[in-house]
Amino acid sequence: MSDTTHTRHAEISGAGFAGLTAAVALAQRGWSVRVHERGEKLREEGAGIVLWQNTLTVLDSLGVTDELNAGSMRPPYYETRMQNRIVSQEGMDGIAWRTMTRPYLHSVLLNAARAAGAEVVAGSEVVGATETGTLRLRDGSELEADLVVGADGVGSAVRDSLGIDYDRQGSRDGITRFLVGRHKEELAAIEPDTEWDNVIDFWNFEPRVLRVLYTPANDRELYIALMAPAADEDGSRVPIDLDLWTSIHPQLAPVLREAAVTPGRYYGYSTTRLEHWTQGRVALIGDSAHAMCPALAQGAGCAMVNAYTLAEAATAASASDLPDALTEWERLERPYTDRCQERSQDYADTRGMSQGGQFTGDVMETTLYDPTDPRRHDVARTR
């Protein structure tokens, strides 16, 4: 059947940030789209997130900027402290970035997917796919598609059913994330000279490694990420050891007290590298393809950027040429993600972000990448 008589159809496994971004971008380009989420409810379980210019450019192209801005904020500075001494304050002049809660970002993308005409199905568990474009469900259903997108996380059933080899590299540290109240008045009473609207990266190496990334998400909610080595049983414990954490970070006692009674889970840092992201009519995006350490706050960002460029590449190709177009998409787009993974892993391994002043030079390549610029690869080749 020719493209002129056939509305191309995509089946997407996973209704997280990557899957929903792909759904919006494909549906807005005329595809019929169905997204499968194995959970019974369509929601994002998580705390906060930082989005950089590359991702905000994608979201602007999808038409969700006004809604996104209504529930997020741009902090004045990214401040880094070592042993509670300020080592840098980076204002990100000329660079777009915003902070928000993960549930809010998810709601914005879900609204956009539905508005674009995508079907999003909860309680639909994907167990595999074929490279010819069949998605298999737990209930025995087999769904045919022109394009199958595996956006189903680090334990991707789509990836594993295709037998794609991958390597997973761990790190010595991990993190527990919480959403708590801002407690600005209490914090200001403890440290009146601190700008509590800043993102503040509190590093501590002595007498032990315990880091708190303090990230205001909006006027009401605060995202805090508590980093500790996996080998530190007390530091990585959940519920958190309140006495331990406040002994190292006493100025954060008001928010740590709330975190101590908030459910959470400790996650070890890891990087996933696949032999290839595509196979036939199947493309993998997000953590199923390129999970990374959170040092540069680009895990979700790269997922959403790659979802957008995947939709662009798939739409530009004829139905018969789609497998080759997916291979070419990976060839062009993957190097940016690969380099971001390497930089994030290096920062995690060396704890290099504790030195401050990190948002400069090559580190900003991912942030400054414009996935909506049709000449972006031509520009890259002339450098």
Short mmCIF file of C-alpha atoms in Angstrom, two decimals:
data_model
loop_
_atom_site.label_atom_id
_atom_site.label_comp_id
_atom_site.label_asym_id
_atom_site.label_seq_id
_atom_site.Cartn_x
_atom_site.Cartn_y
_atom_site.Cartn_z
CA MET A 1 0.00 0.00 0.00
CA SER A 2 1.39 3.37 -0.93
CA ASP A 3 1.90 6.22 1.52
CA THR A 4 -0.76 8.27 -0.29
CA THR A 5 -3.53 5.80 0.69
CA HIS A 6 -2.23 4.67 4.04
CA THR A 7 -1.98 6.66 7.25
CA ARG A 8 1.16 5.34 8.80
CA HIS A 9 0.79 3.83 12.25
CA ALA A 10 3.14 3.67 15.24
CA GLU A 11 2.94 1.46 18.30
CA ILE A 12 4.93 2.79 21.27
CA SER A 13 5.91 0.82 24.36
CA GLY A 14 6.17 3.08 27.39
CA ALA A 15 4.29 6.26 28.36
CA GLY A 16 7.21 8.03 29.99
CA PHE A 17 8.87 11.18 28.72
CA ALA A 18 10.44 9.51 25.69
CA GLY A 19 7.35 7.59 24.63
CA LEU A 20 5.00 10.55 25.02
CA THR A 21 7.34 12.91 23.19
CA ALA A 22 7.52 10.46 20.29
CA ALA A 23 3.73 10.14 20.37
CA VAL A 24 3.18 13.90 20.18
CA ALA A 25 5.77 14.42 17.45
CA LEU A 26 4.46 11.55 15.31
CA ALA A 27 0.77 12.39 15.76
CA GLN A 28 1.39 16.04 14.89
CA ARG A 29 2.99 14.80 11.67
CA GLY A 30 -0.07 12.82 10.64
CA TRP A 31 0.64 9.37 12.09
CA SER A 32 -1.90 7.31 13.96
CA VAL A 33 -0.27 6.49 17.30
CA ARG A 34 -0.99 4.14 20.17
CA VAL A 35 1.06 4.21 23.38
CA HIS A 36 1.12 1.29 25.81
CA GLU A 37 1.79 1.76 29.53
CA ARG A 38 1.92 -1.36 31.67
CA GLY A 39 0.94 0.55 34.82
CA GLU A 40 -2.74 0.79 35.62
CA LYS A 41 -2.51 4.57 35.93
CA LEU A 42 -0.97 7.10 33.56
CA ARG A 43 1.35 9.00 35.86
CA GLU A 44 4.99 9.72 36.49
CA GLU A 45 6.40 8.45 39.75
CA GLY A 46 9.32 10.67 40.57
CA ALA A 47 10.49 13.91 42.03
CA GLY A 48 11.94 16.80 40.06
CA ILE A 49 13.80 17.41 36.85
CA VAL A 50 16.00 20.02 35.16
CA LEU A 51 15.42 20.62 31.45
CA TRP A 52 18.05 22.35 29.33
CA GLN A 53 17.83 24.31 26.12
CA ASN A 54 17.98 21.32 23.77
CA THR A 55 14.89 19.80 25.38
CA LEU A 56 13.04 23.08 25.79
CA THR A 57 13.53 23.69 22.07
CA VAL A 58 11.79 20.38 21.35
CA LEU A 59 8.94 21.18 23.71
CA ASP A 60 8.53 24.58 22.12
CA SER A 61 8.30 22.95 18.70
CA LEU A 62 5.58 20.67 20.09
CA GLY A 63 3.63 23.75 21.21
CA VAL A 64 3.64 23.17 24.98
CA THR A 65 5.87 26.02 26.18
CA ASP A 66 3.12 28.14 27.75
CA GLU A 67 1.72 25.21 29.73
CA LEU A 68 5.20 24.09 30.74
CA ASN A 69 6.22 27.55 31.95
CA ALA A 70 3.05 27.91 34.01
CA GLY A 71 4.16 25.14 36.35
CA SER A 72 7.94 25.48 36.34
CA MET A 73 10.65 28.04 37.07
CA ARG A 74 14.03 29.31 35.96
CA PRO A 75 16.36 29.53 38.98
CA PRO A 76 18.63 32.60 39.14
CA TYR A 77 21.84 30.56 39.47
CA TYR A 78 23.27 27.08 39.62
CA GLU A 79 25.35 27.31 42.79
CA THR A 80 27.97 24.76 43.79
CA ARG A 81 29.29 24.43 47.33
CA MET A 82 32.06 22.26 48.75
CA GLN A 83 32.03 21.74 52.52
CA ASN A 84 29.48 24.59 52.53
CA ARG A 85 31.83 27.03 50.83
CA ILE A 86 30.55 28.53 47.56
CA VAL A 87 32.90 27.57 44.74
CA SER A 88 30.79 28.81 41.80
CA GLN A 89 27.53 30.49 40.83
CA GLU A 90 26.61 30.01 37.18
CA GLY A 91 23.86 32.21 35.76
CA MET A 92 23.60 30.42 32.40
CA ASP A 93 23.47 33.70 30.50
CA GLY A 94 21.87 33.20 27.11
CA ILE A 95 21.00 29.56 27.86
CA ALA A 96 17.44 28.37 28.45
CA TRP A 97 16.86 26.03 31.37
CA ARG A 98 13.95 25.31 33.70
CA THR A 99 13.16 23.20 36.73
CA MET A 100 9.87 21.45 37.47
CA THR A 101 8.38 18.31 38.98
CA ARG A 102 8.43 15.14 36.94
CA PRO A 103 4.68 14.59 37.43
CA TYR A 104 3.98 18.05 36.01
CA LEU A 105 6.14 17.49 32.92
CA HIS A 106 4.43 14.14 32.41
CA SER A 107 0.99 15.76 32.58
CA VAL A 108 2.01 18.37 29.98
CA LEU A 109 3.20 15.68 27.57
CA LEU A 110 0.18 13.46 28.19
CA ASN A 111 -2.17 16.37 27.47
CA ALA A 112 -0.26 17.15 24.28
CA ALA A 113 -0.33 13.52 23.12
CA ARG A 114 -4.07 13.29 23.56
CA ALA A 115 -4.64 16.68 21.95
CA ALA A 116 -2.64 15.50 18.92
CA GLY A 117 -4.86 12.43 18.60
CA ALA A 118 -2.61 9.75 20.09
CA GLU A 119 -4.25 6.90 21.99
CA VAL A 120 -2.61 6.23 25.36
CA VAL A 121 -3.58 2.91 26.97
CA ALA A 122 -2.92 2.07 30.62
CA GLY A 123 -2.64 -1.50 31.89
CA SER A 124 -1.24 -2.67 28.55
CA GLU A 125 1.96 -4.65 29.05
CA VAL A 126 4.32 -5.13 26.11
CA VAL A 127 6.35 -8.34 26.13
CA GLY A 128 8.21 -8.02 22.84
CA ALA A 129 8.40 -6.92 19.24
CA THR A 130 9.54 -8.16 15.85
CA GLU A 131 11.78 -6.25 13.51
CA THR A 132 9.06 -6.43 10.86
CA GLY A 133 6.85 -4.15 12.96
CA THR A 134 4.75 -6.33 15.27
CA LEU A 135 4.25 -5.43 18.92
CA ARG A 136 3.32 -8.30 21.24
CA LEU A 137 1.28 -7.81 24.42
CA ARG A 138 1.02 -9.89 27.58
CA ASP A 139 -2.61 -10.75 26.74
CA GLY A 140 -1.49 -12.44 23.51
CA SER A 141 -2.40 -9.60 21.17
CA GLU A 142 -0.14 -8.90 18.21
CA LEU A 143 -0.35 -5.37 16.82
CA GLU A 144 1.01 -4.44 13.40
CA ALA A 145 2.70 -1.10 12.83
CA ASP A 146 4.82 0.75 10.32
CA LEU A 147 7.02 1.82 13.25
CA VAL A 148 7.52 0.30 16.69
CA VAL A 149 9.14 2.46 19.36
CA GLY A 150 10.67 0.90 22.44
CA ALA A 151 10.60 3.53 25.17
CA ASP A 152 10.10 1.03 27.97
CA GLY A 153 13.00 1.79 30.29
CA VAL A 154 16.16 0.07 31.44
CA GLY A 155 14.46 -3.33 31.55
CA SER A 156 13.07 -2.90 28.02
CA ALA A 157 11.05 -5.89 26.83
CA VAL A 158 11.21 -4.56 23.27
CA ARG A 159 15.01 -4.41 23.31
CA ASP A 160 15.48 -7.78 24.98
CA SER A 161 13.01 -9.56 22.69
CA LEU A 162 15.12 -8.50 19.71
CA GLY A 163 18.31 -9.83 21.29
CA ILE A 164 20.17 -6.54 21.03
CA ASP A 165 23.41 -6.72 22.99
CA TYR A 166 24.18 -4.03 25.54
CA ASP A 167 26.68 -3.11 28.21
CA ARG A 168 25.72 -1.66 31.56
CA GLN A 169 28.36 0.27 33.51
CA GLY A 170 27.72 0.99 37.15
CA SER A 171 29.16 3.67 39.40
CA ARG A 172 30.09 3.81 43.08
CA ASP A 173 27.42 6.38 43.94
CA GLY A 174 23.65 6.48 43.87
CA ILE A 175 20.82 8.81 44.69
CA THR A 176 17.48 9.05 46.48
CA ARG A 177 15.03 11.66 45.20
CA PHE A 178 12.27 13.45 47.07
CA LEU A 179 9.63 16.11 46.48
CA VAL A 180 9.07 18.21 49.58
CA GLY A 181 7.73 21.64 50.42
CA ARG A 182 9.85 24.75 49.82
CA HIS A 183 10.16 25.72 53.53
CA LYS A 184 11.66 29.03 52.35
CA GLU A 185 10.96 30.99 55.51
CA GLU A 186 12.51 28.33 57.72
CA LEU A 187 15.55 28.04 55.48
CA ALA A 188 15.96 31.82 55.34
CA ALA A 189 15.85 31.95 59.12
CA ILE A 190 18.82 29.56 59.24
CA GLU A 191 20.80 31.16 56.39
CA PRO A 192 19.39 34.59 55.56
CA ASP A 193 22.15 35.40 53.05
CA THR A 194 21.40 32.38 50.83
CA GLU A 195 19.29 32.77 47.69
CA TRP A 196 16.94 29.84 48.22
CA ASP A 197 15.55 30.09 44.66
CA ASN A 198 18.94 28.95 43.32
CA VAL A 199 19.72 25.37 42.45
CA ILE A 200 22.32 24.61 45.11
CA ASP A 201 24.63 21.62 44.82
CA PHE A 202 25.81 20.90 48.38
CA TRP A 203 28.89 18.65 48.22
CA ASN A 204 30.53 17.14 51.26
CA PHE A 205 33.54 14.81 51.28
CA GLU A 206 34.59 14.97 54.93
CA PRO A 207 33.94 13.26 57.25
CA ARG A 208 32.02 11.26 54.60
CA VAL A 209 30.62 11.66 51.10
CA LEU A 210 27.05 12.96 51.37
CA ARG A 211 25.73 15.34 48.73
CA VAL A 212 22.39 17.17 48.51
CA LEU A 213 21.21 18.65 45.22
CA TYR A 214 18.65 21.30 46.16
CA THR A 215 16.39 22.18 43.21
CA PRO A 216 13.34 24.45 43.51
CA ALA A 217 10.70 23.11 41.13
CA ASN A 218 8.08 25.86 41.46
CA ASP A 219 6.75 28.22 44.13
CA ARG A 220 5.49 25.36 46.30
CA GLU A 221 7.63 22.31 45.69
CA LEU A 222 11.30 21.49 46.15
CA TYR A 223 13.17 18.60 44.55
CA ILE A 224 16.06 17.30 46.64
CA ALA A 225 18.38 14.50 45.57
CA LEU A 226 20.51 12.85 48.25
CA MET A 227 23.69 11.23 46.91
CA ALA A 228 25.74 8.69 48.83
CA PRO A 229 28.07 5.82 47.91
CA ALA A 230 26.31 2.49 47.50
CA ALA A 231 28.75 1.04 50.01
CA ASP A 232 27.61 3.50 52.69
CA GLU A 233 24.74 1.60 54.30
CA ASP A 234 23.73 4.52 56.49
CA GLY A 235 23.99 7.17 53.78
CA SER A 236 22.03 5.13 51.23
CA ARG A 237 19.36 3.98 53.67
CA VAL A 238 15.69 4.73 52.98
CA PRO A 239 13.93 6.09 55.01
CA ILE A 240 16.89 8.41 55.37
CA ASP A 241 18.94 8.62 58.57
CA LEU A 242 17.83 12.10 59.57
CA ASP A 243 20.44 12.56 62.27
CA LEU A 244 23.22 11.64 59.86
CA TRP A 245 22.08 13.93 57.05
CA THR A 246 21.38 16.92 59.31
CA SER A 247 24.75 16.49 61.00
CA ILE A 248 26.40 17.12 57.63
CA HIS A 249 23.86 19.59 56.19
CA PRO A 250 22.30 21.34 59.22
CA GLN A 251 21.08 24.32 57.18
CA LEU A 252 18.79 21.94 55.26
CA ALA A 253 17.13 20.50 58.38
CA PRO A 254 13.59 21.74 57.50
CA VAL A 255 13.52 19.95 54.14
CA LEU A 256 15.43 16.91 55.36
CA ARG A 257 12.89 16.41 58.15
CA GLU A 258 10.14 16.19 55.54
CA ALA A 259 12.24 13.88 53.34
CA ALA A 260 12.71 11.55 56.31
CA VAL A 261 8.96 10.78 56.33
CA THR A 262 8.54 10.72 52.54
CA PRO A 263 8.70 7.38 50.68
CA GLY A 264 11.74 6.98 48.47
CA ARG A 265 14.11 4.55 46.83
CA TYR A 266 17.87 4.56 46.42
CA TYR A 267 19.05 4.17 42.80
CA GLY A 268 22.59 3.32 41.80
CA TYR A 269 24.10 5.30 38.92
CA SER A 270 24.51 3.36 35.68
CA THR A 271 25.12 3.84 31.96
CA THR A 272 23.58 1.60 29.27
CA ARG A 273 25.19 1.34 25.83
CA LEU A 274 23.55 -0.69 23.07
CA GLU A 275 25.18 -2.36 20.10
CA HIS A 276 22.53 -0.62 17.97
CA TRP A 277 19.39 1.39 18.64
CA THR A 278 17.38 0.19 15.65
CA GLN A 279 16.45 -3.11 14.08
CA GLY A 280 14.17 -3.24 11.07
CA ARG A 281 11.09 -1.18 11.86
CA VAL A 282 11.91 -0.89 15.56
CA ALA A 283 13.69 2.03 17.22
CA LEU A 284 14.75 2.29 20.86
CA ILE A 285 14.87 5.58 22.76
CA GLY A 286 15.29 6.74 26.33
CA ASP A 287 16.59 4.48 29.08
CA SER A 288 15.93 1.38 26.98
CA ALA A 289 18.67 2.61 24.61
CA HIS A 290 20.90 5.08 26.43
CA ALA A 291 20.39 5.33 30.19
CA MET A 292 23.03 7.56 31.75
CA CYS A 293 24.28 8.90 35.06
CA PRO A 294 22.36 12.04 36.08
CA ALA A 295 25.43 14.29 36.43
CA LEU A 296 24.55 16.58 33.50
CA ALA A 297 20.77 16.30 33.96
CA GLN A 298 20.41 15.11 30.36
CA GLY A 299 19.03 11.57 30.69
CA ALA A 300 15.43 12.61 30.07
CA GLY A 301 16.62 15.45 27.85
CA CYS A 302 18.42 13.16 25.42
CA ALA A 303 15.44 10.79 25.51
CA MET A 304 13.05 13.53 24.44
CA VAL A 305 15.41 14.97 21.84
CA ASN A 306 15.92 11.54 20.28
CA ALA A 307 12.16 10.90 20.34
CA TYR A 308 11.61 14.12 18.43
CA THR A 309 14.30 13.51 15.81
CA LEU A 310 13.09 9.92 15.41
CA ALA A 311 9.62 11.18 14.51
CA GLU A 312 11.16 13.65 12.09
CA ALA A 313 13.30 10.98 10.37
CA ALA A 314 10.51 8.40 10.21
CA THR A 315 8.08 10.90 8.69
CA ALA A 316 10.55 11.99 6.03
CA ALA A 317 11.06 8.41 4.85
CA SER A 318 8.74 6.40 2.65
CA ALA A 319 7.17 3.35 4.28
CA SER A 320 9.39 0.98 2.32
CA ASP A 321 12.54 2.91 3.17
CA LEU A 322 11.81 3.22 6.89
CA PRO A 323 14.34 0.63 8.16
CA ASP A 324 17.16 2.37 6.29
CA ALA A 325 15.93 5.75 7.53
CA LEU A 326 16.07 4.52 11.13
CA THR A 327 19.63 3.32 10.64
CA GLU A 328 20.58 6.71 9.23
CA TRP A 329 18.80 8.48 12.09
CA GLU A 330 20.90 6.56 14.59
CA ARG A 331 24.10 7.29 12.67
CA LEU A 332 23.43 11.02 12.75
CA GLU A 333 21.92 11.48 16.21
CA ARG A 334 23.61 8.88 18.37
CA PRO A 335 27.06 10.52 18.62
CA TYR A 336 25.60 13.44 20.60
CA THR A 337 24.07 11.06 23.13
CA ASP A 338 27.17 8.88 23.26
CA ARG A 339 29.34 11.86 24.15
CA CYS A 340 26.85 13.01 26.78
CA GLN A 341 26.88 9.54 28.33
CA GLU A 342 30.68 9.59 28.47
CA ARG A 343 30.80 13.02 30.09
CA SER A 344 28.09 12.13 32.59
CA GLN A 345 29.85 8.87 33.49
CA ASP A 346 33.16 10.69 33.93
CA TYR A 347 31.59 13.27 36.23
CA ALA A 348 30.00 10.47 38.25
CA ASP A 349 33.22 8.47 38.47
CA THR A 350 35.37 11.45 39.48
CA ARG A 351 32.71 13.43 41.39
CA GLY A 352 34.02 16.26 39.22
CA MET A 353 30.90 18.41 39.55
CA SER A 354 32.04 19.22 43.09
CA GLN A 355 34.64 21.55 41.57
CA GLY A 356 31.93 23.89 40.27
CA GLY A 357 32.00 25.94 37.07
CA GLN A 358 31.15 22.89 35.02
CA PHE A 359 28.61 24.37 32.60
CA THR A 360 31.09 25.52 30.00
CA GLY A 361 33.06 24.32 26.98
CA ASP A 362 32.44 20.87 25.52
CA VAL A 363 30.19 19.95 28.42
CA MET A 364 27.56 22.26 26.94
CA GLU A 365 27.49 20.51 23.55
CA THR A 366 24.32 18.59 24.41
CA THR A 367 22.55 21.62 25.89
CA LEU A 368 23.35 23.81 22.89
CA TYR A 369 22.37 21.19 20.30
CA ASP A 370 19.28 22.31 18.39
CA PRO A 371 17.38 19.20 17.22
CA THR A 372 14.86 21.36 15.36
CA ASP A 373 17.45 22.96 13.07
CA PRO A 374 17.31 21.20 9.67
CA ARG A 375 20.94 22.23 9.00
CA ARG A 376 22.35 20.96 12.29
CA HIS A 377 24.32 18.07 10.78
CA ASP A 378 25.70 20.23 7.98
CA VAL A 379 26.98 22.68 10.60
CA ALA A 380 28.55 19.86 12.61
CA ARG A 381 30.44 18.56 9.55
CA THR A 382 32.02 21.96 8.86
CA ARG A 383 33.50 22.36 12.34
#
